[in-house]
Amino acid sequence: MKLTKIRLTKDASNRLRFLAGKTGLTPNLLCRLGFCLSLAEPRTPNPDDFPEEDREFNRYTLLGEYDSLFIALLKQRCSEDGLPIDLLPEVFRAHLNRGIMLLQNRVKGLSDLAELVASAQKTSHRSL
């Protein structure tokens, strides 16, 4: 498994710039939030829908100190979806791109983001 660089689609890259401008948050943080949104979706994203065509991230810069947590979450999701571990790089890219799109559809500013996080916290507390 070689997952060191992740490239976004042009659309996701543009959406990420828009989100960063509206929220003032770094692209890395926005990518992490979007990735989690995508993992929460029931449908598996198709990697073929997200060509590698624009902005490139170093995985360790993107995920930071939470790298092992995000990779564990992705491996769990791949297992639940019945996907082989060798598809991890493609599935990661698909979730990242889809997540940015989901985030941009839900968040227009910091107040929307605060509501999204608060809602996620309530949901996670109910499931415990």
CSV table of N, CA and C in Angstrom, one decimal:
chain,number,residue,atom,x,y,z
A,1,MET,N,0.8,-1.2,0.0
A,1,MET,CA,0.0,0.0,0.0
A,1,MET,C,0.9,1.2,0.0
A,2,LYS,N,0.8,2.0,-1.0
A,2,LYS,CA,1.5,3.3,-1.1
A,2,LYS,C,0.5,4.5,-1.1
A,3,LEU,N,0.5,5.1,0.1
A,3,LEU,CA,-0.4,6.2,0.3
A,3,LEU,C,0.4,7.4,0.9
A,4,THR,N,1.1,8.1,0.1
A,4,THR,CA,1.9,9.2,0.6
A,4,THR,C,1.4,10.5,0.0
A,5,LYS,N,1.0,10.5,-1.2
A,5,LYS,CA,0.5,11.7,-1.9
A,5,LYS,C,-1.0,11.5,-2.3
A,6,ILE,N,-1.8,12.5,-2.1
A,6,ILE,CA,-3.2,12.5,-2.5
A,6,ILE,C,-3.5,13.7,-3.4
A,7,ARG,N,-4.1,13.4,-4.5
A,7,ARG,CA,-4.4,14.5,-5.4
A,7,ARG,C,-6.0,14.7,-5.5
A,8,LEU,N,-6.4,15.9,-5.5
A,8,LEU,CA,-7.8,16.3,-5.6
A,8,LEU,C,-8.2,16.5,-7.1
A,9,THR,N,-9.5,16.4,-7.3
A,9,THR,CA,-10.1,16.8,-8.6
A,9,THR,C,-10.0,18.4,-8.6
A,10,LYS,N,-10.2,18.9,-9.8
A,10,LYS,CA,-10.2,20.4,-10.0
A,10,LYS,C,-11.4,20.9,-9.2
A,11,ASP,N,-12.5,20.3,-9.3
A,11,ASP,CA,-13.7,20.7,-8.6
A,11,ASP,C,-13.5,20.8,-7.1
A,12,ALA,N,-13.0,19.7,-6.6
A,12,ALA,CA,-12.8,19.6,-5.1
A,12,ALA,C,-11.8,20.7,-4.7
A,13,SER,N,-10.7,20.9,-5.5
A,13,SER,CA,-9.7,21.9,-5.2
A,13,SER,C,-10.4,23.3,-5.1
A,14,ASN,N,-11.2,23.6,-6.1
A,14,ASN,CA,-11.9,24.9,-6.1
A,14,ASN,C,-12.8,25.0,-4.9
A,15,ARG,N,-13.5,24.0,-4.6
A,15,ARG,CA,-14.4,24.0,-3.4
A,15,ARG,C,-13.6,24.2,-2.2
A,16,LEU,N,-12.5,23.6,-2.1
A,16,LEU,CA,-11.6,23.8,-0.9
A,16,LEU,C,-11.2,25.2,-0.7
A,17,ARG,N,-10.8,25.8,-1.8
A,17,ARG,CA,-10.4,27.3,-1.8
A,17,ARG,C,-11.6,28.1,-1.3
A,18,PHE,N,-12.7,27.8,-1.8
A,18,PHE,CA,-13.9,28.6,-1.4
A,18,PHE,C,-14.2,28.4,0.1
A,19,LEU,N,-14.1,27.2,0.6
A,19,LEU,CA,-14.3,26.9,2.0
A,19,LEU,C,-13.3,27.6,2.8
A,20,ALA,N,-12.1,27.6,2.4
A,20,ALA,CA,-11.0,28.2,3.2
A,20,ALA,C,-11.2,29.7,3.3
A,21,GLY,N,-11.6,30.3,2.2
A,21,GLY,CA,-11.9,31.7,2.2
A,21,GLY,C,-13.1,32.1,3.0
A,22,LYS,N,-14.1,31.3,3.0
A,22,LYS,CA,-15.3,31.6,3.8
A,22,LYS,C,-15.2,31.3,5.3
A,23,THR,N,-14.4,30.3,5.7
A,23,THR,CA,-14.2,29.9,7.1
A,23,THR,C,-12.9,30.4,7.7
A,24,GLY,N,-11.9,30.7,6.9
A,24,GLY,CA,-10.6,31.1,7.5
A,24,GLY,C,-9.8,29.9,8.0
A,25,LEU,N,-10.4,28.7,7.8
A,25,LEU,CA,-9.7,27.4,8.2
A,25,LEU,C,-8.7,27.0,7.2
A,26,THR,N,-7.7,26.2,7.6
A,26,THR,CA,-6.7,25.7,6.7
A,26,THR,C,-7.3,24.6,5.9
A,27,PRO,N,-6.7,24.4,4.7
A,27,PRO,CA,-7.2,23.3,3.8
A,27,PRO,C,-7.0,21.9,4.5
A,28,ASN,N,-6.0,21.7,5.3
A,28,ASN,CA,-5.8,20.5,6.0
A,28,ASN,C,-7.0,20.1,6.9
A,29,LEU,N,-7.4,21.1,7.7
A,29,LEU,CA,-8.5,20.9,8.6
A,29,LEU,C,-9.8,20.7,7.9
A,30,LEU,N,-10.0,21.5,6.9
A,30,LEU,CA,-11.2,21.3,6.1
A,30,LEU,C,-11.3,19.9,5.4
A,31,CYS,N,-10.1,19.4,4.9
A,31,CYS,CA,-10.1,18.1,4.3
A,31,CYS,C,-10.4,17.0,5.4
A,32,ARG,N,-9.9,17.2,6.6
A,32,ARG,CA,-10.1,16.2,7.6
A,32,ARG,C,-11.6,16.1,8.0
A,33,LEU,N,-12.2,17.3,8.1
A,33,LEU,CA,-13.7,17.4,8.3
A,33,LEU,C,-14.5,16.7,7.2
A,34,GLY,N,-14.1,17.1,6.0
A,34,GLY,CA,-14.8,16.5,4.8
A,34,GLY,C,-14.7,15.0,4.8
A,35,PHE,N,-13.5,14.5,5.0
A,35,PHE,CA,-13.2,13.1,5.0
A,35,PHE,C,-14.1,12.4,6.0
A,36,CYS,N,-14.3,12.9,7.2
A,36,CYS,CA,-15.2,12.3,8.2
A,36,CYS,C,-16.6,12.3,7.7
A,37,LEU,N,-17.0,13.4,7.1
A,37,LEU,CA,-18.4,13.5,6.5
A,37,LEU,C,-18.6,12.4,5.5
A,38,SER,N,-17.6,12.2,4.6
A,38,SER,CA,-17.8,11.1,3.6
A,38,SER,C,-17.8,9.7,4.2
A,39,LEU,N,-17.0,9.5,5.3
A,39,LEU,CA,-17.0,8.2,5.9
A,39,LEU,C,-18.4,7.9,6.5
A,40,ALA,N,-19.1,8.9,7.0
A,40,ALA,CA,-20.4,8.8,7.6
A,40,ALA,C,-21.5,8.5,6.6
A,41,GLU,N,-21.3,8.7,5.3
A,41,GLU,CA,-22.3,8.5,4.3
A,41,GLU,C,-22.4,7.0,4.1
A,42,PRO,N,-23.6,6.5,3.8
A,42,PRO,CA,-23.8,5.0,3.7
A,42,PRO,C,-23.2,4.5,2.4
A,43,ARG,N,-23.3,5.2,1.3
A,43,ARG,CA,-22.8,4.8,0.0
A,43,ARG,C,-21.3,4.9,-0.1
A,44,THR,N,-20.7,3.9,-0.7
A,44,THR,CA,-19.2,3.9,-1.0
A,44,THR,C,-18.9,4.8,-2.2
A,45,PRO,N,-18.0,5.8,-2.1
A,45,PRO,CA,-17.7,6.6,-3.3
A,45,PRO,C,-16.9,5.8,-4.3
A,46,ASN,N,-17.1,6.0,-5.6
A,46,ASN,CA,-16.4,5.4,-6.6
A,46,ASN,C,-15.1,6.2,-6.9
A,47,PRO,N,-13.9,5.6,-6.7
A,47,PRO,CA,-12.7,6.3,-7.0
A,47,PRO,C,-12.6,6.8,-8.5
A,48,ASP,N,-13.3,6.1,-9.4
A,48,ASP,CA,-13.2,6.6,-10.8
A,48,ASP,C,-13.9,7.9,-11.0
A,49,ASP,N,-14.8,8.3,-10.1
A,49,ASP,CA,-15.5,9.6,-10.2
A,49,ASP,C,-14.6,10.7,-9.8
A,50,PHE,N,-13.4,10.5,-9.3
A,50,PHE,CA,-12.6,11.5,-8.8
A,50,PHE,C,-11.2,11.4,-9.3
A,51,PRO,N,-11.0,11.9,-10.6
A,51,PRO,CA,-9.7,11.8,-11.2
A,51,PRO,C,-8.6,12.7,-10.5
A,52,GLU,N,-7.4,12.2,-10.5
A,52,GLU,CA,-6.3,13.0,-9.9
A,52,GLU,C,-5.8,14.0,-10.9
A,53,GLU,N,-6.3,15.3,-10.7
A,53,GLU,CA,-6.0,16.3,-11.7
A,53,GLU,C,-5.5,17.6,-11.2
A,54,ASP,N,-5.5,17.8,-9.9
A,54,ASP,CA,-5.2,19.2,-9.4
A,54,ASP,C,-4.3,19.1,-8.2
A,55,ARG,N,-4.7,19.8,-7.2
A,55,ARG,CA,-3.9,20.0,-6.0
A,55,ARG,C,-3.4,18.7,-5.3
A,56,GLU,N,-2.2,18.7,-4.9
A,56,GLU,CA,-1.6,17.5,-4.3
A,56,GLU,C,-1.3,17.7,-2.8
A,57,PHE,N,-1.6,16.8,-2.0
A,57,PHE,CA,-1.3,16.9,-0.5
A,57,PHE,C,-0.4,15.7,-0.2
A,58,ASN,N,0.5,16.0,0.7
A,58,ASN,CA,1.3,15.0,1.4
A,58,ASN,C,0.4,14.4,2.5
A,59,ARG,N,0.3,13.1,2.5
A,59,ARG,CA,-0.6,12.5,3.5
A,59,ARG,C,-0.3,12.9,4.9
A,60,TYR,N,1.0,12.9,5.3
A,60,TYR,CA,1.3,13.2,6.7
A,60,TYR,C,1.1,14.7,7.0
A,61,THR,N,1.2,15.6,6.0
A,61,THR,CA,0.9,17.0,6.3
A,61,THR,C,-0.6,17.1,6.4
A,62,LEU,N,-1.3,16.4,5.5
A,62,LEU,CA,-2.8,16.5,5.5
A,62,LEU,C,-3.4,16.0,6.8
A,63,LEU,N,-2.9,14.9,7.3
A,63,LEU,CA,-3.5,14.2,8.5
A,63,LEU,C,-2.9,14.6,9.8
A,64,GLY,N,-1.6,15.0,9.7
A,64,GLY,CA,-0.9,15.4,10.9
A,64,GLY,C,-0.8,14.3,12.0
A,65,GLU,N,-0.9,14.7,13.2
A,65,GLU,CA,-0.8,13.8,14.3
A,65,GLU,C,-1.9,12.8,14.4
A,66,TYR,N,-2.9,13.0,13.6
A,66,TYR,CA,-4.1,12.1,13.6
A,66,TYR,C,-4.0,11.0,12.5
A,67,ASP,N,-2.8,10.9,11.8
A,67,ASP,CA,-2.7,10.1,10.7
A,67,ASP,C,-3.2,8.6,11.0
A,68,SER,N,-2.7,8.0,12.1
A,68,SER,CA,-3.0,6.7,12.4
A,68,SER,C,-4.5,6.5,12.6
A,69,LEU,N,-5.1,7.5,13.2
A,69,LEU,CA,-6.6,7.5,13.5
A,69,LEU,C,-7.4,7.5,12.2
A,70,PHE,N,-7.0,8.4,11.3
A,70,PHE,CA,-7.7,8.5,10.0
A,70,PHE,C,-7.5,7.2,9.1
A,71,ILE,N,-6.3,6.6,9.2
A,71,ILE,CA,-6.1,5.4,8.4
A,71,ILE,C,-6.9,4.3,9.0
A,72,ALA,N,-6.9,4.2,10.3
A,72,ALA,CA,-7.7,3.1,11.0
A,72,ALA,C,-9.2,3.3,10.6
A,73,LEU,N,-9.7,4.5,10.6
A,73,LEU,CA,-11.1,4.7,10.2
A,73,LEU,C,-11.4,4.3,8.8
A,74,LEU,N,-10.4,4.6,7.9
A,74,LEU,CA,-10.6,4.2,6.5
A,74,LEU,C,-10.5,2.7,6.4
A,75,LYS,N,-9.6,2.0,7.1
A,75,LYS,CA,-9.5,0.6,7.0
A,75,LYS,C,-10.8,-0.1,7.5
A,76,GLN,N,-11.3,0.5,8.6
A,76,GLN,CA,-12.6,-0.1,9.1
A,76,GLN,C,-13.7,0.1,8.1
A,77,ARG,N,-13.8,1.2,7.4
A,77,ARG,CA,-14.8,1.5,6.4
A,77,ARG,C,-14.6,0.5,5.2
A,78,CYS,N,-13.3,0.3,4.8
A,78,CYS,CA,-13.1,-0.6,3.7
A,78,CYS,C,-13.5,-2.0,4.0
A,79,SER,N,-13.3,-2.4,5.3
A,79,SER,CA,-13.7,-3.7,5.7
A,79,SER,C,-15.2,-3.8,5.7
A,80,GLU,N,-15.9,-2.8,6.2
A,80,GLU,CA,-17.4,-2.8,6.2
A,80,GLU,C,-17.9,-2.9,4.8
A,81,ASP,N,-17.2,-2.2,3.8
A,81,ASP,CA,-17.7,-2.1,2.4
A,81,ASP,C,-17.2,-3.4,1.6
A,82,GLY,N,-16.4,-4.2,2.3
A,82,GLY,CA,-15.9,-5.4,1.6
A,82,GLY,C,-14.9,-5.1,0.5
A,83,LEU,N,-14.1,-4.0,0.7
A,83,LEU,CA,-13.1,-3.6,-0.2
A,83,LEU,C,-11.7,-4.1,0.2
A,84,PRO,N,-10.9,-4.6,-0.7
A,84,PRO,CA,-9.6,-5.1,-0.3
A,84,PRO,C,-8.7,-3.9,0.1
A,85,ILE,N,-7.8,-4.2,1.0
A,85,ILE,CA,-6.9,-3.2,1.6
A,85,ILE,C,-6.0,-2.6,0.5
A,86,ASP,N,-5.7,-3.3,-0.6
A,86,ASP,CA,-4.8,-2.7,-1.6
A,86,ASP,C,-5.5,-1.5,-2.3
A,87,LEU,N,-6.8,-1.3,-2.1
A,87,LEU,CA,-7.5,-0.2,-2.7
A,87,LEU,C,-7.5,1.0,-1.8
A,88,LEU,N,-6.8,0.9,-0.7
A,88,LEU,CA,-6.8,2.0,0.3
A,88,LEU,C,-6.5,3.4,-0.3
A,89,PRO,N,-5.4,3.5,-1.1
A,89,PRO,CA,-5.1,4.9,-1.7
A,89,PRO,C,-6.3,5.4,-2.5
A,90,GLU,N,-6.8,4.6,-3.4
A,90,GLU,CA,-7.9,5.1,-4.2
A,90,GLU,C,-9.2,5.4,-3.4
A,91,VAL,N,-9.5,4.6,-2.4
A,91,VAL,CA,-10.7,4.8,-1.6
A,91,VAL,C,-10.4,6.1,-0.7
A,92,PHE,N,-9.2,6.3,-0.2
A,92,PHE,CA,-8.9,7.5,0.5
A,92,PHE,C,-9.2,8.7,-0.3
A,93,ARG,N,-8.6,8.7,-1.6
A,93,ARG,CA,-8.8,9.8,-2.5
A,93,ARG,C,-10.3,10.1,-2.8
A,94,ALA,N,-11.1,9.0,-3.0
A,94,ALA,CA,-12.5,9.2,-3.2
A,94,ALA,C,-13.2,9.8,-2.0
A,95,HIS,N,-12.9,9.3,-0.8
A,95,HIS,CA,-13.6,9.9,0.4
A,95,HIS,C,-13.2,11.3,0.6
A,96,LEU,N,-11.9,11.6,0.3
A,96,LEU,CA,-11.5,13.0,0.5
A,96,LEU,C,-12.2,13.9,-0.4
A,97,ASN,N,-12.2,13.6,-1.7
A,97,ASN,CA,-12.9,14.4,-2.7
A,97,ASN,C,-14.3,14.6,-2.4
A,98,ARG,N,-15.0,13.5,-2.2
A,98,ARG,CA,-16.4,13.5,-1.9
A,98,ARG,C,-16.7,14.3,-0.6
A,99,GLY,N,-15.9,14.1,0.4
A,99,GLY,CA,-16.1,14.8,1.6
A,99,GLY,C,-16.0,16.4,1.5
A,100,ILE,N,-15.0,16.8,0.6
A,100,ILE,CA,-14.9,18.3,0.4
A,100,ILE,C,-16.2,18.8,-0.2
A,101,MET,N,-16.7,18.0,-1.2
A,101,MET,CA,-18.0,18.4,-1.8
A,101,MET,C,-19.2,18.4,-0.8
A,102,LEU,N,-19.2,17.4,0.0
A,102,LEU,CA,-20.3,17.4,1.0
A,102,LEU,C,-20.1,18.6,2.0
A,103,LEU,N,-18.9,18.9,2.4
A,103,LEU,CA,-18.7,20.0,3.3
A,103,LEU,C,-19.1,21.3,2.7
A,104,GLN,N,-18.7,21.5,1.5
A,104,GLN,CA,-19.0,22.8,0.8
A,104,GLN,C,-20.5,22.9,0.6
A,105,ASN,N,-21.2,21.8,0.4
A,105,ASN,CA,-22.7,21.9,0.3
A,105,ASN,C,-23.4,22.3,1.6
A,106,ARG,N,-22.7,21.9,2.7
A,106,ARG,CA,-23.3,22.2,4.1
A,106,ARG,C,-22.8,23.4,4.8
A,107,VAL,N,-21.7,23.9,4.4
A,107,VAL,CA,-21.0,25.0,5.2
A,107,VAL,C,-20.8,26.2,4.3
A,108,LYS,N,-21.3,27.3,4.7
A,108,LYS,CA,-21.1,28.5,4.0
A,108,LYS,C,-20.2,29.5,4.8
A,109,GLY,N,-20.1,29.2,6.1
A,109,GLY,CA,-19.3,30.0,7.0
A,109,GLY,C,-19.0,29.3,8.3
A,110,LEU,N,-18.3,30.0,9.2
A,110,LEU,CA,-18.0,29.3,10.5
A,110,LEU,C,-19.2,28.9,11.3
A,111,SER,N,-20.3,29.7,11.3
A,111,SER,CA,-21.5,29.4,12.0
A,111,SER,C,-22.1,28.0,11.6
A,112,ASP,N,-22.1,27.8,10.3
A,112,ASP,CA,-22.6,26.5,9.7
A,112,ASP,C,-21.7,25.4,10.2
A,113,LEU,N,-20.4,25.6,10.2
A,113,LEU,CA,-19.4,24.6,10.6
A,113,LEU,C,-19.6,24.3,12.1
A,114,ALA,N,-19.9,25.3,12.9
A,114,ALA,CA,-20.1,25.1,14.3
A,114,ALA,C,-21.4,24.2,14.6
A,115,GLU,N,-22.4,24.5,13.8
A,115,GLU,CA,-23.6,23.7,13.9
A,115,GLU,C,-23.4,22.3,13.4
A,116,LEU,N,-22.6,22.1,12.4
A,116,LEU,CA,-22.3,20.7,11.9
A,116,LEU,C,-21.6,19.9,13.0
A,117,VAL,N,-20.6,20.5,13.6
A,117,VAL,CA,-19.8,19.8,14.6
A,117,VAL,C,-20.7,19.5,15.8
A,118,ALA,N,-21.5,20.5,16.3
A,118,ALA,CA,-22.4,20.3,17.4
A,118,ALA,C,-23.4,19.2,17.1
A,119,SER,N,-23.9,19.1,15.9
A,119,SER,CA,-24.9,18.1,15.5
A,119,SER,C,-24.2,16.7,15.5
A,120,ALA,N,-22.9,16.6,15.0
A,120,ALA,CA,-22.2,15.4,15.0
A,120,ALA,C,-21.9,14.9,16.5
A,121,GLN,N,-21.6,15.8,17.4
A,121,GLN,CA,-21.4,15.5,18.7
A,121,GLN,C,-22.6,14.9,19.4
A,122,LYS,N,-23.8,15.5,19.1
A,122,LYS,CA,-25.0,15.0,19.7
A,122,LYS,C,-25.3,13.6,19.2
A,123,THR,N,-25.1,13.4,17.9
A,123,THR,CA,-25.3,12.1,17.3
A,123,THR,C,-24.4,11.0,17.9
A,124,SER,N,-23.1,11.4,18.1
A,124,SER,CA,-22.2,10.4,18.6
A,124,SER,C,-22.5,10.1,20.1
A,125,HIS,N,-23.0,11.0,20.8
A,125,HIS,CA,-23.3,10.8,22.2
A,125,HIS,C,-24.6,9.9,22.3
A,126,ARG,N,-25.5,10.0,21.4
A,126,ARG,CA,-26.7,9.2,21.4
A,126,ARG,C,-26.4,7.7,21.1
A,127,SER,N,-25.4,7.5,20.3
A,127,SER,CA,-25.0,6.2,19.9
A,127,SER,C,-24.2,5.4,20.9
A,128,LEU,N,-23.7,6.1,21.9
A,128,LEU,CA,-22.9,5.5,22.9
A,128,LEU,C,-23.7,4.8,23.9
